[in-house]
GROMACS .gro file of C-alpha atoms in nm:
model
  299
    1MET     CA    1  17.785  -1.951  12.679
    2THR     CA    2  17.889  -2.185  12.434
    3LEU     CA    3  17.586  -2.259  12.134
    4ALA     CA    4  17.558  -2.552  12.287
    5ASN     CA    5  17.393  -2.369  12.582
    6TYR     CA    6  17.228  -2.174  12.359
    7ILE     CA    7  17.065  -2.440  12.141
    8ASN     CA    8  16.958  -2.661  12.487
    9ASP     CA    9  16.776  -2.343  12.563
   10LEU     CA   10  16.582  -2.321  12.301
   11LEU     CA   11  16.518  -2.665  12.234
   12TYR     CA   12  16.302  -2.591  12.585
   13ARG     CA   13  16.054  -2.312  12.414
   14TYR     CA   14  15.990  -2.482  12.025
   15ASP     CA   15  16.013  -2.785  11.817
   16CYS     CA   16  16.327  -2.644  11.609
   17VAL     CA   17  16.645  -2.559  11.597
   18ILE     CA   18  16.894  -2.549  11.286
   19VAL     CA   19  17.213  -2.445  11.344
   20PRO     CA   20  17.209  -2.279  10.976
   21ASN     CA   21  17.526  -2.523  10.754
   22PHE     CA   22  17.524  -2.843  10.989
   23GLY     CA   23  17.133  -2.914  11.051
   24GLY     CA   24  16.802  -2.913  11.264
   25PHE     CA   25  16.727  -3.050  11.642
   26VAL     CA   26  16.318  -3.199  11.587
   27THR     CA   27  16.111  -3.209  11.886
   28ASN     CA   28  15.821  -3.501  11.921
   29LYS     CA   29  15.618  -3.451  12.131
   30ILE     CA   30  15.486  -3.774  12.330
   31GLY     CA   31  15.229  -3.909  12.589
   32ALA     CA   32  15.310  -4.115  12.909
   33LYS     CA   33  15.426  -4.460  12.885
   34VAL     CA   34  15.449  -4.732  13.140
   35ASN     CA   35  15.630  -4.997  13.144
   36ASN     CA   36  15.455  -5.363  13.263
   37PHE     CA   37  15.759  -5.543  13.218
   38THR     CA   38  15.931  -5.250  13.496
   39HIS     CA   39  15.653  -5.194  13.626
   40THR     CA   40  15.747  -4.795  13.630
   41PHE     CA   41  15.513  -4.496  13.479
   42SER     CA   42  15.748  -4.211  13.238
   43PRO     CA   43  15.569  -3.886  13.229
   44PRO     CA   44  15.552  -3.698  12.892
   45LYS     CA   45  15.827  -3.546  12.713
   46LYS     CA   46  16.035  -3.490  12.407
   47GLN     CA   47  16.146  -3.628  12.195
   48ILE     CA   48  16.477  -3.517  12.003
   49THR     CA   49  16.580  -3.608  11.614
   50PHE     CA   50  16.853  -3.457  11.411
   51ASN     CA   51  16.825  -3.380  11.059
   52SER     CA   52  17.123  -3.262  10.864
   53TYR     CA   53  16.977  -3.163  10.592
   54LEU     CA   54  16.735  -2.909  10.793
   55GLN     CA   55  17.040  -2.625  10.732
   56HIS     CA   56  16.874  -2.347  10.634
   57ASN     CA   57  16.860  -1.932  10.863
   58ASP     CA   58  16.568  -1.910  10.944
   59GLY     CA   59  16.724  -1.673  11.161
   60LEU     CA   60  16.610  -1.814  11.428
   61LEU     CA   61  16.979  -1.908  11.681
   62ALA     CA   62  17.152  -1.647  11.554
   63ASN     CA   63  16.815  -1.373  11.721
   64TYR     CA   64  16.829  -1.586  12.044
   65ILE     CA   65  17.208  -1.517  12.024
   66ALA     CA   66  17.213  -1.171  11.918
   67SER     CA   67  16.970  -1.077  12.208
   68ASN     CA   68  17.082  -1.209  12.458
   69LYS     CA   69  17.501  -1.129  12.397
   70ASN     CA   70  17.314  -0.812  12.350
   71ILE     CA   71  17.534  -0.794  11.936
   72SER     CA   72  17.411  -0.755  11.614
   73PHE     CA   73  17.195  -1.050  11.406
   74GLU     CA   74  17.568  -1.010  11.221
   75LYS     CA   75  17.787  -1.044  11.371
   76ALA     CA   76  17.559  -1.349  11.623
   77ASN     CA   77  17.574  -1.533  11.278
   78ALA     CA   78  17.974  -1.507  11.216
   79PHE     CA   79  17.953  -1.613  11.625
   80ILE     CA   80  17.789  -1.959  11.461
   81ALA     CA   81  18.028  -1.990  11.106
   82SER     CA   82  18.282  -1.976  11.399
   83GLU     CA   83  18.124  -2.253  11.648
   84VAL     CA   84  18.024  -2.496  11.347
   85ALA     CA   85  18.360  -2.510  11.170
   86LYS     CA   86  18.460  -2.604  11.510
   87TRP     CA   87  18.177  -2.917  11.565
   88LYS     CA   88  18.285  -2.987  11.207
   89LYS     CA   89  18.669  -3.059  11.278
   90GLU     CA   90  18.629  -3.208  11.592
   91LEU     CA   91  18.382  -3.444  11.481
   92GLU     CA   92  18.655  -3.568  11.274
   93SER     CA   93  18.817  -3.666  11.543
   94LYS     CA   94  18.592  -3.695  11.870
   95THR     CA   95  18.234  -3.720  11.937
   96ILE     CA   96  18.050  -3.380  12.032
   97THR     CA   97  17.835  -3.315  12.395
   98VAL     CA   98  17.502  -3.105  12.240
   99ALA     CA   99  17.456  -2.928  12.663
  100SER     CA  100  17.232  -3.203  12.786
  101VAL     CA  101  17.070  -3.241  12.462
  102GLY     CA  102  17.274  -3.531  12.362
  103ALA     CA  103  17.662  -3.656  12.145
  104LEU     CA  104  17.679  -3.586  11.749
  105SER     CA  105  17.988  -3.815  11.631
  106LEU     CA  106  18.082  -3.918  11.248
  107ASN     CA  107  17.952  -4.326  11.087
  108GLU     CA  108  18.212  -4.495  10.896
  109ALA     CA  109  18.061  -4.315  10.551
  110LYS     CA  110  18.103  -4.012  10.714
  111GLN     CA  111  17.773  -3.861  10.776
  112VAL     CA  112  17.629  -3.730  11.196
  113VAL     CA  113  17.510  -3.908  11.394
  114PHE     CA  114  17.296  -3.844  11.670
  115GLU     CA  115  17.255  -4.001  12.014
  116PRO     CA  116  16.930  -3.835  12.250
  117ASN     CA  117  17.015  -3.777  12.591
  118THR     CA  118  16.674  -3.994  12.746
  119SER     CA  119  16.764  -3.855  13.110
  120SER     CA  120  16.683  -3.520  12.951
  121ASN     CA  121  16.252  -3.365  12.940
  122PHE     CA  122  16.246  -3.066  12.779
  123LEU     CA  123  15.865  -3.085  12.744
  124ALA     CA  124  15.801  -2.740  13.010
  125GLU     CA  125  15.437  -2.887  13.145
  126SER     CA  126  15.599  -3.194  13.273
  127PHE     CA  127  15.906  -3.026  13.452
  128GLY     CA  128  15.936  -3.200  13.842
  129LEU     CA  129  15.778  -3.539  13.728
  130ALA     CA  130  16.053  -3.746  13.764
  131GLU     CA  131  15.966  -4.140  13.617
  132VAL     CA  132  15.827  -4.375  13.896
  133GLU     CA  133  15.821  -4.697  14.015
  134SER     CA  134  15.552  -4.964  14.183
  135PRO     CA  135  15.520  -5.247  14.284
  136ALA     CA  136  15.343  -5.535  14.087
  137ILE     CA  137  14.979  -5.652  14.204
  138LYS     CA  138  14.943  -5.996  14.268
  139ARG     CA  139  14.587  -6.131  14.309
  140PHE     CA  140  14.494  -6.457  14.456
  141LYS     CA  141  14.184  -6.665  14.324
  142GLU     CA  142  14.012  -6.907  14.535
  143GLU     CA  143  13.814  -7.135  14.429
  144VAL     CA  144  13.441  -7.269  14.657
  145LYS     CA  145  13.528  -7.705  14.700
  146THR     CA  146  13.133  -7.843  14.676
  147LEU     CA  147  13.075  -8.074  14.938
  148PRO     CA  148  13.007  -8.424  14.861
  149ALA     CA  149  12.606  -8.535  14.839
  150THR     CA  150  12.448  -8.722  15.171
  151ALA     CA  151  12.310  -9.030  15.109
  152GLU     CA  152  11.932  -8.876  15.072
  153GLU     CA  153  12.044  -8.646  14.840
  154LYS     CA  154  12.179  -8.918  14.601
  155GLU     CA  155  11.848  -9.131  14.555
  156ARG     CA  156  11.655  -8.861  14.556
  157ARG     CA  157  11.896  -8.730  14.241
  158MET     CA  158  11.839  -9.100  14.094
  159PRO     CA  159  11.470  -9.098  13.962
  160ILE     CA  160  11.534  -8.711  13.834
  161LEU     CA  161  11.778  -8.848  13.634
  162LEU     CA  162  11.631  -9.109  13.447
  163LYS     CA  163  11.356  -8.943  13.339
  164ARG     CA  164  11.587  -8.702  13.148
  165ALA     CA  165  11.728  -8.931  13.011
  166ALA     CA  166  11.408  -9.100  12.885
  167VAL     CA  167  11.322  -8.764  12.777
  168ALA     CA  168  11.572  -8.752  12.555
  169ALA     CA  169  11.576  -9.065  12.413
  170ALA     CA  170  11.242  -8.912  12.292
  171VAL     CA  171  11.344  -8.633  12.152
  172VAL     CA  172  11.640  -8.786  11.932
  173GLY     CA  173  11.462  -9.029  11.800
  174ILE     CA  174  11.183  -8.763  11.673
  175ALA     CA  175  11.398  -8.539  11.523
  176TYR     CA  176  11.617  -8.779  11.381
  177VAL     CA  177  11.306  -8.908  11.210
  178GLY     CA  178  11.202  -8.557  11.126
  179TRP     CA  179  11.542  -8.421  10.974
  180ASN     CA  180  11.475  -8.807  10.730
  181GLY     CA  181  11.177  -8.627  10.649
  182VAL     CA  182  11.244  -8.314  10.571
  183GLN     CA  183  11.655  -8.439  10.321
  184ASN     CA  184  11.385  -8.633  10.173
  185GLN     CA  185  11.154  -8.313  10.062
  186GLN     CA  186  11.500  -8.085  10.009
  187GLN     CA  187  11.633  -8.350   9.790
  188LYS     CA  188  11.289  -8.396   9.615
  189GLU     CA  189  11.312  -8.002   9.574
  190VAL     CA  190  11.690  -8.003   9.425
  191LEU     CA  191  11.643  -8.270   9.183
  192ALA     CA  192  11.285  -8.011   9.056
  193ASN     CA  193  11.477  -7.676   8.992
  194GLN     CA  194  11.784  -7.937   8.813
  195GLU     CA  195  11.493  -8.011   8.591
  196LYS     CA  196  11.389  -7.705   8.525
  197SER     CA  197  11.718  -7.517   8.420
  198LEU     CA  198  11.800  -7.768   8.235
  199GLN     CA  199  11.468  -7.760   8.067
  200LYS     CA  200  11.611  -7.272   8.022
  201LYS     CA  201  11.902  -7.445   7.913
  202ILE     CA  202  11.752  -7.617   7.597
  203GLN     CA  203  11.543  -7.321   7.557
  204SER     CA  204  11.797  -7.081   7.551
  205ALA     CA  205  12.063  -7.263   7.303
  206THR     CA  206  11.760  -7.296   6.974
  207PHE     CA  207  11.852  -6.863   6.997
  208VAL     CA  208  12.125  -6.830   6.800
  209ILE     CA  209  12.276  -6.480   6.716
  210ASP     CA  210  12.426  -6.441   6.354
  211ASN     CA  211  12.507  -6.062   6.292
  212PRO     CA  212  12.707  -5.960   6.656
  213LEU     CA  213  12.746  -5.664   6.693
  214PRO     CA  214  13.160  -5.533   6.663
  215THR     CA  215  13.369  -5.481   7.000
  216ILE     CA  216  13.490  -5.099   7.059
  217ASN     CA  217  13.843  -5.079   7.218
  218LEU     CA  218  13.928  -4.730   7.461
  219ASN     CA  219  14.241  -4.702   7.451
  220VAL     CA  220  14.236  -4.446   7.773
  221ALA     CA  221  14.591  -4.304   7.883
  222LYS     CA  222  14.668  -4.310   8.215
  223ALA     CA  223  14.819  -4.047   8.390
  224GLU     CA  224  15.148  -3.991   8.578
  225ASP     CA  225  15.120  -3.866   8.928
  226ASN     CA  226  15.469  -3.638   9.046
  227ASN     CA  227  15.620  -3.824   9.312
  228PHE     CA  228  15.978  -3.699   9.243
  229HIS     CA  229  15.974  -3.394   9.355
  230ILE     CA  230  16.309  -3.155   9.393
  231ILE     CA  231  16.365  -2.946   9.711
  232ALA     CA  232  16.467  -2.584   9.735
  233GLY     CA  233  16.382  -2.543  10.147
  234ALA     CA  234  16.198  -2.647  10.399
  235PHE     CA  235  16.040  -2.338  10.642
  236GLN     CA  236  15.905  -2.337  10.971
  237GLU     CA  237  15.719  -2.037  10.899
  238VAL     CA  238  15.514  -1.993  10.525
  239GLU     CA  239  15.540  -1.665  10.470
  240ASN     CA  240  15.914  -1.790  10.400
  241ALA     CA  241  15.773  -2.107  10.211
  242GLU     CA  242  15.567  -1.837   9.970
  243ASN     CA  243  15.882  -1.576  10.003
  244LYS     CA  244  16.087  -1.852   9.871
  245LEU     CA  245  15.775  -2.016   9.610
  246GLN     CA  246  15.805  -1.690   9.434
  247GLU     CA  247  16.109  -1.604   9.376
  248LEU     CA  248  16.193  -1.970   9.175
  249LYS     CA  249  15.875  -1.866   8.994
  250ASP     CA  250  16.132  -1.537   8.939
  251LEU     CA  251  16.426  -1.699   8.767
  252GLY     CA  252  16.172  -1.906   8.584
  253TYR     CA  253  16.146  -2.256   8.759
  254ASP     CA  254  15.767  -2.401   8.842
  255ALA     CA  255  15.786  -2.444   9.160
  256SER     CA  256  15.562  -2.503   9.438
  257ILE     CA  257  15.495  -2.604   9.780
  258ILE     CA  258  15.433  -2.992   9.822
  259GLY     CA  259  15.229  -2.938  10.293
  260GLU     CA  260  15.498  -2.979  10.466
  261ASN     CA  261  15.708  -3.264  10.597
  262ALA     CA  262  15.759  -3.503  10.953
  263TYR     CA  263  15.898  -3.232  11.120
  264GLY     CA  264  15.605  -2.989  11.025
  265LEU     CA  265  15.758  -2.694  10.827
  266THR     CA  266  15.676  -2.614  10.482
  267GLN     CA  267  15.908  -2.765  10.213
  268VAL     CA  268  15.967  -2.494   9.894
  269ALA     CA  269  16.063  -2.744   9.489
  270PHE     CA  270  16.192  -2.590   9.216
  271ALA     CA  271  16.014  -2.878   9.067
  272SER     CA  272  15.890  -3.235   9.035
  273TYR     CA  273  15.856  -3.471   8.817
  274SER     CA  274  15.673  -3.839   8.713
  275ASN     CA  275  16.020  -3.984   8.632
  276LYS     CA  276  16.311  -4.015   8.905
  277SER     CA  277  16.549  -3.957   8.650
  278ASP     CA  278  16.476  -3.686   8.487
  279ALA     CA  279  16.437  -3.587   8.828
  280ARG     CA  280  16.799  -3.648   8.859
  281LYS     CA  281  16.905  -3.472   8.565
  282ALA     CA  282  16.782  -3.122   8.680
  283LEU     CA  283  16.901  -3.200   9.049
  284GLU     CA  284  17.251  -3.205   8.886
  285LEU     CA  285  17.156  -2.918   8.679
  286ILE     CA  286  17.030  -2.634   9.009
  287LYS     CA  287  17.266  -2.854   9.240
  288GLU     CA  288  17.555  -2.709   8.976
  289LYS     CA  289  17.344  -2.326   8.854
  290VAL     CA  290  17.132  -2.237   9.257
  291SER     CA  291  17.185  -2.429   9.466
  292GLU     CA  292  17.418  -2.677   9.662
  293ASP     CA  293  17.104  -2.773   9.961
  294ALA     CA  294  16.942  -2.910   9.676
  295TRP     CA  295  16.831  -3.280   9.721
  296LEU     CA  296  16.534  -3.539   9.539
  297LEU     CA  297  16.233  -3.623   9.764
  298ALA     CA  298  16.068  -3.936   9.658
  299LYS     CA  299  15.675  -3.874   9.770
   0.00000   0.00000   0.00000
């Protein structure tokens, strides 16, 4: 079997498969969908993405290859390294198809671009489920037409309409007179309130404070957040992340675990900074002396 086939098999069982020194294939579960334009129903599936920063060897791929080929862990890592070298060389001139996972290619900036195979579904629970098309349901609304009134009905309706018109006119007249009375009363109340307010202002204006209290200025230092982290690695197992944290602390770094990323991997940082310029300077030293895989995360 090729390296691509091993990756293809593992994606049915795991959410992340890392190829050491190359990148990681990450899956995200998405629910069933309905397309109102094409009238199709799609089953739940795993959406696959590629992250070139996930290059740390977590042992998953090597252990699977070693078990499948009945070889040692070291030989499995050597096999992976050989296949990765071939991929990198082939990418310079063509597109690589990774089994039924998708295709890899290089863009103008020499960065790896991944195009997933939308026809493949790596969600085991959806095995055997295919996209279903259902025709739209047409609904008809029938309007009920009223029958024309007879001559006798018209004669009976006329007195009733006249009575209603007279009552409506009387109600409007009473409402008008009542509304005018309400408005006059409201205007009187507003004028009285304004006069009282004016008297209070005149009275309060006679009291003047000769010796006001001095103003106190408080200088409060604003705490700065450390939003720039130099990432040492991202780990699927929390235990591996804690081991990496202790290793960095033993080297003298103010290391910390900054939580999980969008792919559920626990991230460990060499150090964290509140200033981007300081973080970049520290990153250059770390890449030069400790790890070329370190990178800066702005959070």
